[in-house]
mmCIF file of C-alpha atoms in Angstrom:
data_model
loop_
_atom_site.group_PDB
_atom_site.id
_atom_site.type_symbol
_atom_site.label_atom_id
_atom_site.label_comp_id
_atom_site.label_asym_id
_atom_site.label_seq_id
_atom_site.Cartn_x
_atom_site.Cartn_y
_atom_site.Cartn_z
ATOM 1 C CA MET A 139 -94.413 36.941 -14.176
ATOM 2 C CA SER A 140 -97.501 39.128 -13.650
ATOM 3 C CA SER A 141 -99.781 36.224 -14.415
ATOM 4 C CA GLU A 142 -98.277 34.358 -11.445
ATOM 5 C CA ILE A 143 -99.143 37.091 -8.942
ATOM 6 C CA SER A 144 -101.941 35.941 -6.652
ATOM 7 C CA ASN A 145 -104.942 37.905 -5.463
ATOM 8 C CA LEU A 146 -103.552 37.639 -1.908
ATOM 9 C CA THR A 147 -100.341 39.396 -2.969
ATOM 10 C CA VAL A 148 -102.323 42.216 -4.570
ATOM 11 C CA LEU A 149 -104.511 42.606 -1.488
ATOM 12 C CA GLN A 150 -101.444 43.115 0.729
ATOM 13 C CA ASN A 151 -101.555 46.695 -0.526
ATOM 14 C CA LYS A 152 -103.371 48.449 2.363
ATOM 15 C CA SER A 153 -104.241 51.469 0.251
ATOM 16 C CA LEU A 154 -105.904 49.213 -2.292
ATOM 17 C CA LEU A 155 -107.987 47.688 0.514
ATOM 18 C CA LEU A 156 -109.033 51.154 1.667
ATOM 19 C CA LEU A 157 -109.912 52.137 -1.897
ATOM 20 C CA MET A 158 -111.955 48.969 -2.366
ATOM 21 C CA THR A 159 -113.781 49.515 0.941
ATOM 22 C CA SER A 160 -114.562 53.099 0.017
ATOM 23 C CA ARG A 161 -115.837 51.998 -3.386
ATOM 24 C CA VAL A 162 -118.032 49.331 -1.768
ATOM 25 C CA ALA A 163 -119.595 51.857 0.632
ATOM 26 C CA ASN A 164 -120.169 54.408 -2.113
ATOM 27 C CA THR A 165 -121.511 51.866 -4.601
ATOM 28 C CA LEU A 166 -123.806 50.309 -1.988
ATOM 29 C CA ALA A 167 -125.177 53.769 -1.228
ATOM 30 C CA PHE A 168 -125.710 54.611 -4.885
ATOM 31 C CA GLN A 169 -127.567 51.370 -5.577
ATOM 32 C CA MET A 170 -129.886 51.886 -2.615
ATOM 33 C CA LEU A 171 -130.428 55.483 -3.702
ATOM 34 C CA THR A 172 -131.285 54.411 -7.254
ATOM 35 C CA VAL A 173 -133.969 51.987 -6.087
ATOM 36 C CA ALA A 174 -135.494 54.495 -3.650
ATOM 37 C CA VAL A 175 -135.526 57.398 -6.107
ATOM 38 C CA GLY A 176 -136.921 55.256 -8.930
ATOM 39 C CA TRP A 177 -139.686 53.746 -6.831
ATOM 40 C CA GLN A 178 -140.584 57.055 -5.167
ATOM 41 C CA MET A 179 -140.635 58.953 -8.469
ATOM 42 C CA TYR A 180 -142.842 56.330 -10.102
ATOM 43 C CA SER A 181 -145.140 56.334 -7.069
ATOM 44 C CA LEU A 182 -145.487 60.114 -7.316
ATOM 45 C CA THR A 183 -145.960 60.352 -11.086
ATOM 46 C CA GLN A 184 -146.895 56.921 -12.535
ATOM 47 C CA SER A 185 -144.867 58.123 -15.539
ATOM 48 C CA ALA A 186 -142.181 56.366 -17.580
ATOM 49 C CA PHE A 187 -141.108 59.780 -18.828
ATOM 50 C CA TYR A 188 -140.226 60.949 -15.313
ATOM 51 C CA LEU A 189 -138.230 57.774 -14.706
ATOM 52 C CA GLY A 190 -136.170 58.655 -17.763
ATOM 53 C CA LEU A 191 -135.979 62.288 -16.686
ATOM 54 C CA VAL A 192 -134.139 61.238 -13.509
ATOM 55 C CA GLY A 193 -131.367 59.866 -15.732
ATOM 56 C CA LEU A 194 -131.269 63.008 -17.876
ATOM 57 C CA ILE A 195 -131.023 65.269 -14.825
ATOM 58 C CA GLN A 196 -128.022 63.272 -13.556
ATOM 59 C CA PHE A 197 -126.412 63.536 -16.986
ATOM 60 C CA LEU A 198 -126.712 67.300 -17.516
ATOM 61 C CA PRO A 199 -124.006 68.306 -14.984
ATOM 62 C CA MET A 200 -121.642 65.861 -16.631
ATOM 63 C CA ILE A 201 -122.021 67.664 -19.961
ATOM 64 C CA LEU A 202 -121.530 71.071 -18.385
ATOM 65 C CA LEU A 203 -118.541 70.123 -16.207
ATOM 66 C CA THR A 204 -116.614 67.442 -18.125
ATOM 67 C CA LEU A 205 -113.732 69.594 -19.380
ATOM 68 C CA VAL A 206 -113.415 71.433 -16.063
ATOM 69 C CA VAL A 207 -113.343 68.330 -13.852
ATOM 70 C CA GLY A 208 -110.766 66.592 -16.032
ATOM 71 C CA HIS A 209 -108.500 69.618 -15.828
ATOM 72 C CA VAL A 210 -108.998 69.771 -12.047
ATOM 73 C CA ALA A 211 -108.206 66.051 -11.687
ATOM 74 C CA ASP A 212 -104.856 66.505 -13.455
ATOM 75 C CA ARG A 213 -103.792 69.611 -11.513
ATOM 76 C CA TRP A 214 -104.927 69.050 -7.918
ATOM 77 C CA ASP A 215 -104.841 66.334 -5.286
ATOM 78 C CA ARG A 216 -107.145 63.587 -6.537
ATOM 79 C CA LYS A 217 -107.896 62.293 -3.047
ATOM 80 C CA LEU A 218 -109.018 65.742 -1.887
ATOM 81 C CA ILE A 219 -111.258 66.128 -4.943
ATOM 82 C CA ILE A 220 -112.946 62.774 -4.264
ATOM 83 C CA PHE A 221 -113.321 63.587 -0.552
ATOM 84 C CA SER A 222 -114.928 66.981 -1.238
ATOM 85 C CA SER A 223 -117.233 65.596 -3.938
ATOM 86 C CA GLN A 224 -118.493 62.810 -1.699
ATOM 87 C CA LEU A 225 -119.138 65.232 1.165
ATOM 88 C CA VAL A 226 -121.370 67.305 -1.129
ATOM 89 C CA GLU A 227 -123.068 64.150 -2.377
ATOM 90 C CA ALA A 228 -123.725 62.963 1.196
ATOM 91 C CA ALA A 229 -125.247 66.320 2.136
ATOM 92 C CA ALA A 230 -127.535 66.225 -0.916
ATOM 93 C CA VAL A 231 -128.744 62.710 -0.142
ATOM 94 C CA LEU A 232 -129.386 63.580 3.503
ATOM 95 C CA SER A 233 -131.485 66.535 2.307
ATOM 96 C CA LEU A 234 -133.719 63.985 0.536
ATOM 97 C CA ALA A 235 -134.137 62.223 3.887
ATOM 98 C CA PHE A 236 -134.931 65.539 5.569
ATOM 99 C CA GLY A 237 -137.555 66.290 2.913
ATOM 100 C CA CYS A 238 -139.208 62.909 3.402
ATOM 101 C CA TYR A 239 -139.338 63.258 7.179
ATOM 102 C CA HIS A 240 -140.839 66.765 6.966
ATOM 103 C CA GLY A 241 -143.284 66.086 4.143
ATOM 104 C CA TRP A 242 -142.104 68.543 1.474
ATOM 105 C CA ILE A 243 -140.616 66.034 -0.964
ATOM 106 C CA ASN A 244 -142.110 66.074 -4.493
ATOM 107 C CA LYS A 245 -140.992 65.295 -8.026
ATOM 108 C CA GLU A 246 -139.468 68.754 -8.526
ATOM 109 C CA SER A 247 -137.401 68.641 -5.329
ATOM 110 C CA ILE A 248 -136.200 65.126 -6.168
ATOM 111 C CA LEU A 249 -135.048 66.261 -9.619
ATOM 112 C CA PHE A 250 -133.241 69.303 -8.178
ATOM 113 C CA ILE A 251 -131.385 67.263 -5.570
ATOM 114 C CA ILE A 252 -130.535 64.576 -8.133
ATOM 115 C CA PHE A 253 -129.004 67.348 -10.267
ATOM 116 C CA CYS A 254 -126.803 68.360 -7.310
ATOM 117 C CA ILE A 255 -125.774 64.738 -6.762
ATOM 118 C CA GLY A 256 -124.948 64.447 -10.451
ATOM 119 C CA ALA A 257 -122.766 67.570 -10.258
ATOM 120 C CA ALA A 258 -120.855 66.215 -7.254
ATOM 121 C CA ASN A 259 -120.474 62.831 -8.923
ATOM 122 C CA SER A 260 -119.056 64.514 -12.035
ATOM 123 C CA PHE A 261 -116.111 65.760 -9.985
ATOM 124 C CA GLN A 262 -115.666 62.412 -8.250
ATOM 125 C CA GLY A 263 -115.575 60.090 -11.272
ATOM 126 C CA PRO A 264 -112.410 61.118 -13.188
ATOM 127 C CA PRO A 265 -110.039 61.310 -10.178
ATOM 128 C CA MET A 266 -111.452 58.012 -8.869
ATOM 129 C CA GLN A 267 -110.645 56.310 -12.177
ATOM 130 C CA ALA A 268 -107.218 57.931 -12.339
ATOM 131 C CA LEU A 269 -106.326 57.051 -8.725
ATOM 132 C CA LEU A 270 -105.965 53.271 -9.035
ATOM 133 C CA PRO A 271 -102.832 53.312 -11.264
ATOM 134 C CA ASN A 272 -101.129 55.375 -8.530
ATOM 135 C CA VAL A 273 -102.115 52.913 -5.792
ATOM 136 C CA VAL A 274 -100.819 49.648 -7.290
ATOM 137 C CA GLU A 275 -97.782 48.666 -9.337
ATOM 138 C CA GLU A 276 -98.059 48.382 -13.121
ATOM 139 C CA GLU A 277 -97.553 44.625 -13.201
ATOM 140 C CA VAL A 278 -100.590 43.972 -10.990
ATOM 141 C CA PHE A 279 -102.847 46.690 -12.373
ATOM 142 C CA PRO A 280 -105.086 44.448 -14.569
ATOM 143 C CA ARG A 281 -105.680 42.062 -11.657
ATOM 144 C CA ALA A 282 -106.265 44.957 -9.233
ATOM 145 C CA ALA A 283 -108.758 46.529 -11.660
ATOM 146 C CA ALA A 284 -110.682 43.247 -11.795
ATOM 147 C CA LEU A 285 -110.627 42.965 -7.981
ATOM 148 C CA VAL A 286 -111.988 46.499 -7.582
ATOM 149 C CA ALA A 287 -114.719 45.695 -10.097
ATOM 150 C CA SER A 288 -115.487 42.470 -8.226
ATOM 151 C CA THR A 289 -115.873 44.139 -4.821
ATOM 152 C CA SER A 290 -117.972 46.919 -6.340
ATOM 153 C CA GLN A 291 -120.283 44.330 -7.873
ATOM 154 C CA PHE A 292 -120.735 42.775 -4.424
ATOM 155 C CA ALA A 293 -122.202 46.105 -3.307
ATOM 156 C CA VAL A 294 -124.323 46.289 -6.450
ATOM 157 C CA ILE A 295 -125.830 42.915 -5.533
ATOM 158 C CA ILE A 296 -126.673 43.815 -1.942
ATOM 159 C CA GLY A 297 -127.648 47.443 -2.498
ATOM 160 C CA PRO A 298 -130.845 47.150 -4.568
ATOM 161 C CA GLY A 299 -132.342 44.374 -2.421
ATOM 162 C CA LEU A 300 -131.454 46.221 0.777
ATOM 163 C CA GLY A 301 -132.886 49.422 -0.648
ATOM 164 C CA GLY A 302 -136.100 47.630 -1.584
ATOM 165 C CA ILE A 303 -136.467 46.128 1.891
ATOM 166 C CA LEU A 304 -135.728 49.378 3.733
ATOM 167 C CA TYR A 305 -138.077 51.320 1.467
ATOM 168 C CA ALA A 306 -140.923 49.502 3.206
ATOM 169 C CA LEU A 307 -139.918 51.514 6.304
ATOM 170 C CA GLY A 308 -140.067 54.704 4.264
ATOM 171 C CA PRO A 309 -137.797 56.379 1.681
ATOM 172 C CA GLY A 310 -136.341 58.612 4.395
ATOM 173 C CA VAL A 311 -134.754 55.550 6.032
ATOM 174 C CA VAL A 312 -133.054 54.606 2.754
ATOM 175 C CA TYR A 313 -131.801 58.138 2.165
ATOM 176 C CA SER A 314 -130.471 58.453 5.730
ATOM 177 C CA LEU A 315 -128.435 55.257 5.469
ATOM 178 C CA THR A 316 -127.269 56.176 1.974
ATOM 179 C CA GLY A 317 -125.981 59.576 3.044
ATOM 180 C CA THR A 318 -124.149 58.018 5.996
ATOM 181 C CA LEU A 319 -122.421 55.439 3.777
ATOM 182 C CA ILE A 320 -121.248 58.121 1.350
ATOM 183 C CA PHE A 321 -119.825 60.121 4.265
ATOM 184 C CA ILE A 322 -117.913 57.041 5.503
ATOM 185 C CA SER A 323 -116.589 56.494 1.976
ATOM 186 C CA SER A 324 -115.263 60.063 1.868
ATOM 187 C CA ILE A 325 -113.359 59.629 5.151
ATOM 188 C CA LEU A 326 -111.712 56.383 3.997
ATOM 189 C CA ILE A 327 -110.377 58.117 0.894
ATOM 190 C CA LEU A 328 -108.228 60.423 3.032
ATOM 191 C CA PHE A 329 -106.224 57.475 4.442
ATOM 192 C CA ILE A 330 -105.157 56.080 1.041
ATOM 193 C CA SER A 331 -101.455 56.368 0.257
ATOM 194 C CA VAL A 332 -100.510 56.911 -3.369
ATOM 195 C CA ARG A 333 -97.246 56.768 -5.252
ATOM 196 C CA LYS A 334 -95.920 60.166 -6.258
ATOM 197 C CA GLU A 335 -97.834 61.311 -9.318
ATOM 198 C CA GLN A 336 -96.093 62.833 -12.283
ATOM 199 C CA VAL A 337 -95.682 66.594 -11.906
ATOM 200 C CA LYS A 338 -98.271 68.618 -13.811
ATOM 201 C CA THR A 339 -96.244 71.473 -15.305
ATOM 202 C CA GLU A 340 -98.642 72.591 -18.046
ATOM 203 C CA SER A 341 -99.938 76.138 -17.776
ATOM 204 C CA LYS A 342 -103.660 76.794 -17.883
ATOM 205 C CA SER A 343 -104.969 77.332 -21.421
ATOM 206 C CA LEU A 344 -107.718 76.249 -23.764
ATOM 207 C CA LYS A 345 -105.240 73.745 -25.189
ATOM 208 C CA THR A 346 -104.734 71.999 -21.847
ATOM 209 C CA LEU A 347 -108.472 72.187 -21.137
ATOM 210 C CA PHE A 348 -109.260 70.319 -24.357
ATOM 211 C CA ALA A 349 -106.190 68.070 -24.164
ATOM 212 C CA GLY A 350 -108.223 65.027 -23.129
ATOM 213 C CA ILE A 351 -110.390 65.276 -26.236
ATOM 214 C CA SER A 352 -107.335 65.843 -28.437
ATOM 215 C CA PHE A 353 -105.564 62.832 -26.938
ATOM 216 C CA ILE A 354 -108.546 60.556 -27.518
ATOM 217 C CA LYS A 355 -108.951 61.790 -31.102
ATOM 218 C CA SER A 356 -105.288 60.941 -31.726
ATOM 219 C CA ARG A 357 -105.821 57.343 -30.505
ATOM 220 C CA PRO A 358 -108.594 55.746 -32.631
ATOM 221 C CA VAL A 359 -108.585 52.571 -30.515
ATOM 222 C CA ILE A 360 -109.366 54.574 -27.355
ATOM 223 C CA LEU A 361 -112.059 56.517 -29.199
ATOM 224 C CA GLY A 362 -113.524 53.242 -30.422
ATOM 225 C CA ALA A 363 -113.460 51.678 -26.950
ATOM 226 C CA ILE A 364 -115.249 54.474 -25.105
ATOM 227 C CA SER A 365 -117.701 55.215 -27.930
ATOM 228 C CA LEU A 366 -118.638 51.523 -28.022
ATOM 229 C CA ASP A 367 -119.742 51.868 -24.402
ATOM 230 C CA LEU A 368 -121.621 55.050 -25.270
ATOM 231 C CA PHE A 369 -123.771 53.660 -28.052
ATOM 232 C CA ALA A 370 -124.105 50.046 -26.911
ATOM 233 C CA VAL A 371 -125.390 50.892 -23.424
ATOM 234 C CA LEU A 372 -127.289 53.968 -24.675
ATOM 235 C CA PHE A 373 -129.594 51.640 -26.585
ATOM 236 C CA GLY A 374 -129.549 48.859 -23.994
ATOM 237 C CA GLY A 375 -130.746 50.870 -20.973
ATOM 238 C CA ALA A 376 -133.340 48.399 -19.705
ATOM 239 C CA THR A 377 -132.670 49.072 -16.017
ATOM 240 C CA ALA A 378 -134.390 52.481 -16.106
ATOM 241 C CA LEU A 379 -137.680 50.721 -16.821
ATOM 242 C CA LEU A 380 -137.380 48.078 -14.097
ATOM 243 C CA PRO A 381 -139.930 49.862 -11.852
ATOM 244 C CA ILE A 382 -142.484 49.453 -14.657
ATOM 245 C CA TYR A 383 -141.615 45.778 -15.124
ATOM 246 C CA ALA A 384 -141.809 45.186 -11.369
ATOM 247 C CA SER A 385 -145.104 47.054 -10.988
ATOM 248 C CA LYS A 386 -147.041 46.361 -14.196
ATOM 249 C CA ILE A 387 -145.569 43.311 -15.963
ATOM 250 C CA LEU A 388 -144.157 40.990 -13.299
ATOM 251 C CA ASN A 389 -146.230 42.334 -10.357
ATOM 252 C CA ILE A 390 -143.491 41.839 -7.759
ATOM 253 C CA GLY A 391 -143.435 45.106 -5.758
ATOM 254 C CA SER A 392 -140.515 47.156 -4.405
ATOM 255 C CA PHE A 393 -138.657 44.169 -2.949
ATOM 256 C CA GLY A 394 -138.968 42.349 -6.289
ATOM 257 C CA LEU A 395 -137.603 45.482 -7.936
ATOM 258 C CA GLY A 396 -134.568 45.261 -5.678
ATOM 259 C CA ILE A 397 -134.027 41.634 -6.727
ATOM 260 C CA LEU A 398 -134.273 42.591 -10.407
ATOM 261 C CA ARG A 399 -131.717 45.357 -9.903
ATOM 262 C CA SER A 400 -129.433 42.933 -8.069
ATOM 263 C CA ALA A 401 -129.549 40.242 -10.775
ATOM 264 C CA PRO A 402 -127.146 41.966 -13.211
ATOM 265 C CA ALA A 403 -124.729 42.526 -10.333
ATOM 266 C CA VAL A 404 -124.757 38.842 -9.364
ATOM 267 C CA GLY A 405 -123.705 37.961 -12.898
ATOM 268 C CA ALA A 406 -121.152 40.763 -12.900
ATOM 269 C CA LEU A 407 -119.704 39.688 -9.531
ATOM 270 C CA LEU A 408 -119.260 36.104 -10.658
ATOM 271 C CA MET A 409 -117.652 37.159 -13.921
ATOM 272 C CA SER A 410 -115.388 39.798 -12.347
ATOM 273 C CA ALA A 411 -114.205 37.212 -9.785
ATOM 274 C CA ILE A 412 -113.341 34.907 -12.674
ATOM 275 C CA LEU A 413 -111.469 37.731 -14.420
ATOM 276 C CA ALA A 414 -109.559 38.518 -11.219
ATOM 277 C CA ARG A 415 -108.536 34.867 -10.863
ATOM 278 C CA TYR A 416 -107.899 34.283 -14.563
ATOM 279 C CA PRO A 417 -106.983 37.601 -16.237
ATOM 280 C CA LEU A 418 -107.534 37.796 -19.981
ATOM 281 C CA LYS A 419 -104.249 37.062 -21.738
ATOM 282 C CA LYS A 420 -105.111 37.271 -25.430
ATOM 283 C CA ASN A 421 -107.837 38.149 -27.932
ATOM 284 C CA VAL A 422 -109.203 40.821 -25.592
ATOM 285 C CA GLY A 423 -110.665 42.837 -28.466
ATOM 286 C CA ARG A 424 -112.737 39.956 -29.805
ATOM 287 C CA THR A 425 -113.759 39.041 -26.254
ATOM 288 C CA MET A 426 -115.001 42.579 -25.630
ATOM 289 C CA PHE A 427 -117.151 42.663 -28.773
ATOM 290 C CA THR A 428 -118.552 39.196 -28.039
ATOM 291 C CA ALA A 429 -119.537 40.377 -24.572
ATOM 292 C CA VAL A 430 -121.355 43.422 -25.992
ATOM 293 C CA ILE A 431 -123.322 41.172 -28.371
ATOM 294 C CA PHE A 432 -124.358 38.932 -25.468
ATOM 295 C CA PHE A 433 -125.380 42.092 -23.566
ATOM 296 C CA GLY A 434 -127.735 42.937 -26.427
ATOM 297 C CA LEU A 435 -129.119 39.400 -26.655
ATOM 298 C CA ALA A 436 -129.801 39.337 -22.904
ATOM 299 C CA THR A 437 -131.618 42.664 -23.209
ATOM 300 C CA VAL A 438 -133.825 41.231 -25.963
ATOM 301 C CA LEU A 439 -134.585 38.169 -23.813
ATOM 302 C CA PHE A 440 -135.515 40.340 -20.839
ATOM 303 C CA SER A 441 -137.776 42.559 -22.938
ATOM 304 C CA LEU A 442 -139.899 39.600 -24.046
ATOM 305 C CA SER A 443 -140.013 37.755 -20.714
ATOM 306 C CA THR A 444 -143.127 37.636 -18.562
ATOM 307 C CA SER A 445 -141.551 35.121 -16.174
ATOM 308 C CA TYR A 446 -139.859 36.394 -13.013
ATOM 309 C CA LEU A 447 -137.191 33.662 -13.076
ATOM 310 C CA LEU A 448 -136.474 34.093 -16.805
ATOM 311 C CA SER A 449 -136.202 37.849 -16.318
ATOM 312 C CA ILE A 450 -133.675 37.321 -13.513
ATOM 313 C CA LEU A 451 -131.678 34.949 -15.728
ATOM 314 C CA ALA A 452 -131.638 37.465 -18.572
ATOM 315 C CA LEU A 453 -130.426 40.216 -16.242
ATOM 316 C CA PHE A 454 -127.799 37.855 -14.796
ATOM 317 C CA ILE A 455 -126.391 37.253 -18.309
ATOM 318 C CA LEU A 456 -126.615 40.971 -19.042
ATOM 319 C CA GLY A 457 -124.499 41.809 -15.985
ATOM 320 C CA ALA A 458 -121.915 39.094 -16.636
ATOM 321 C CA SER A 459 -121.387 40.163 -20.238
ATOM 322 C CA ASP A 460 -121.345 43.859 -19.350
ATOM 323 C CA VAL A 461 -118.582 43.510 -16.748
ATOM 324 C CA ILE A 462 -116.326 41.765 -19.280
ATOM 325 C CA SER A 463 -116.495 44.693 -21.678
ATOM 326 C CA VAL A 464 -116.276 47.243 -18.850
ATOM 327 C CA VAL A 465 -113.121 45.695 -17.331
ATOM 328 C CA ILE A 466 -111.455 45.435 -20.741
ATOM 329 C CA ARG A 467 -112.372 48.976 -21.797
ATOM 330 C CA SER A 468 -111.508 50.689 -18.509
ATOM 331 C CA THR A 469 -108.224 48.802 -18.096
ATOM 332 C CA PHE A 470 -107.234 49.432 -21.701
ATOM 333 C CA VAL A 471 -107.945 53.185 -21.525
ATOM 334 C CA GLN A 472 -105.971 53.604 -18.282
ATOM 335 C CA MET A 473 -103.023 51.601 -19.628
ATOM 336 C CA GLU A 474 -102.915 53.591 -22.868
ATOM 337 C CA THR A 475 -102.970 56.973 -21.094
ATOM 338 C CA PRO A 476 -99.981 58.673 -19.398
ATOM 339 C CA ASP A 477 -100.564 59.697 -15.766
ATOM 340 C CA THR A 478 -100.430 63.437 -16.554
ATOM 341 C CA MET A 479 -103.395 62.958 -18.895
ATOM 342 C CA ARG A 480 -105.464 60.423 -16.947
ATOM 343 C CA GLY A 481 -107.738 62.977 -15.266
ATOM 344 C CA ARG A 482 -108.725 64.680 -18.512
ATOM 345 C CA VAL A 483 -109.046 61.441 -20.462
ATOM 346 C CA SER A 484 -111.045 59.901 -17.614
ATOM 347 C CA SER A 485 -113.374 62.916 -17.577
ATOM 348 C CA VAL A 486 -114.147 62.430 -21.260
ATOM 349 C CA ASN A 487 -114.533 58.702 -20.643
ATOM 350 C CA MET A 488 -116.916 59.428 -17.756
ATOM 351 C CA LEU A 489 -118.937 61.684 -20.059
ATOM 352 C CA PHE A 490 -119.300 58.802 -22.500
ATOM 353 C CA ILE A 491 -120.212 56.421 -19.665
ATOM 354 C CA GLY A 492 -122.670 58.923 -18.232
ATOM 355 C CA THR A 493 -124.173 59.450 -21.658
ATOM 356 C CA SER A 494 -124.661 55.710 -22.074
ATOM 357 C CA ASN A 495 -126.098 55.232 -18.570
ATOM 358 C CA GLN A 496 -128.046 58.350 -17.607
ATOM 359 C CA LEU A 497 -128.943 59.523 -21.124
ATOM 360 C CA GLY A 498 -129.696 55.889 -21.938
ATOM 361 C CA GLU A 499 -132.188 55.897 -19.077
ATOM 362 C CA PHE A 500 -133.825 59.006 -20.516
ATOM 363 C CA GLU A 501 -133.909 57.444 -23.977
ATOM 364 C CA SER A 502 -135.539 54.327 -22.528
ATOM 365 C CA GLY A 503 -138.097 56.368 -20.588
ATOM 366 C CA LEU A 504 -138.914 58.515 -23.605
ATOM 367 C CA THR A 505 -139.192 55.522 -25.929
ATOM 368 C CA ALA A 506 -141.345 53.691 -23.395
ATOM 369 C CA SER A 507 -143.679 56.686 -23.139
ATOM 370 C CA TRP A 508 -144.113 56.513 -26.937
ATOM 371 C CA PHE A 509 -144.262 52.774 -27.619
ATOM 372 C CA GLY A 510 -144.537 51.053 -24.229
ATOM 373 C CA ALA A 511 -141.913 49.469 -21.989
ATOM 374 C CA VAL A 512 -141.561 46.135 -23.811
ATOM 375 C CA PRO A 513 -141.004 47.587 -27.323
ATOM 376 C CA ALA A 514 -138.572 50.156 -25.875
ATOM 377 C CA VAL A 515 -136.353 47.504 -24.272
ATOM 378 C CA LEU A 516 -136.604 45.234 -27.336
ATOM 379 C CA ILE A 517 -135.536 48.026 -29.698
ATOM 380 C CA GLY A 518 -132.656 48.877 -27.358
ATOM 381 C CA GLY A 519 -131.346 45.302 -27.287
ATOM 382 C CA ILE A 520 -131.412 45.018 -31.067
ATOM 383 C CA GLY A 521 -129.700 48.413 -31.329
ATOM 384 C CA THR A 522 -126.869 47.238 -29.059
ATOM 385 C CA ILE A 523 -126.183 44.218 -31.285
ATOM 386 C CA VAL A 524 -126.178 46.389 -34.415
ATOM 387 C CA VAL A 525 -123.715 48.810 -32.784
ATOM 388 C CA ALA A 526 -121.311 45.977 -31.894
ATOM 389 C CA PHE A 527 -121.116 44.723 -35.470
ATOM 390 C CA LEU A 528 -120.841 48.261 -36.864
ATOM 391 C CA TRP A 529 -117.960 49.115 -34.499
ATOM 392 C CA MET A 530 -116.078 46.002 -35.626
ATOM 393 C CA LYS A 531 -116.043 47.517 -39.117
ATOM 394 C CA LEU A 532 -115.285 51.077 -38.021
ATOM 395 C CA PHE A 533 -112.509 50.191 -35.540
ATOM 396 C CA PRO A 534 -110.774 47.013 -36.783
ATOM 397 C CA ASP A 535 -107.660 47.730 -34.668
ATOM 398 C CA LEU A 536 -109.836 47.605 -31.554
ATOM 399 C CA LEU A 537 -111.244 44.249 -32.621
ATOM 400 C CA HIS A 538 -107.741 42.818 -33.087
ATOM 401 C CA ILE A 539 -106.210 43.952 -29.762
ATOM 402 C CA ASP A 540 -104.526 40.881 -28.333
ATOM 403 C CA LYS A 541 -103.116 41.812 -24.876
ATOM 404 C CA LEU A 542 -103.592 44.497 -22.224
ATOM 405 C CA GLU A 543 -100.228 46.222 -21.729
ATOM 406 C CA PHE A 544 -99.105 49.622 -20.484
ATOM 407 C CA ARG A 545 -98.100 51.972 -23.293
ATOM 408 C CA LYS A 546 -94.370 52.620 -23.136
ATOM 409 C CA SER A 547 -93.403 56.224 -22.387
ATOM 410 C CA SER A 548 -91.841 57.947 -25.346
#
């Protein structure tokens, strides 16, 4: 029956529409911010290492706060947590704009403010992931997850190009608009209606604090799914080096950088729209691993390309393949986790995602400072492919997952 439910029926849920709109505003802001920070940092330092350091600085708060934010997400109002986190994030971004307008911005101040943004984002991620299952019914959750991914990818497409264009007017313009969008996103969150969440009756203890880790360890398929994201994307972090490709290899400037950053999102948007229209019904495990392999192959192609159009094509394939594995992994983890545990499990999942993204950016920057940008991206793409085949051997149950279904309560 669920396969017969149309996208229109799902979108009749007003709270889902509000959630999607909030996600679009926040994602659009983040993509613009990423382009502006990357281009400004490279302009100030001319250093691949500092490009990678931006990713590391965003990742550090996630390490320090993961267990705390998961516990918070399972004990307090998730909407209020997201609202508060986004308010802090908006204030931090607007301080970047203030610094640009008054001439005191430098690499140290950028890194400090990025750390604050990373801390705020650490509190936002787990409750945001755990909120969707309380907004839509179980039977439409896979389709709703694909729709949310699709609308977010729309923002990912527009954001980098818009950020690149507005950067010509000055980074302060980009930061001002970014902070405003994040503030709007925070207000929209307050108007979302959720189904009554399961009552959290556990008392505070070290056991409940570490419950997310314990739960994941007890479910090898969940551990395999989130660790696949960790290691595959950790090695395949080509996007951190896009400012170098745009400036030194392809010679396309800040607007060209925005187009490069948008290319993966175009592929992801197209693929997520397909997944929303035609949800995966079987062989989801094999499909996920195939997508990760294509992600690695696209990374290899991009690393060796000196053609602007071929580079865009490679990034398009990279984004399309990545969204397949992301939708499968995120949907699977949420469906396998009871609501009382979703905050803590999501916090651990966000740590793995943050490790793969932000720490992957640092790894790419560090490797590029040693060997050069092209060898760094090439090594990363090959590493992603190796990880995919290794995980097939280590987690055979994950490979053989057939359907995405909610775990029955015991």
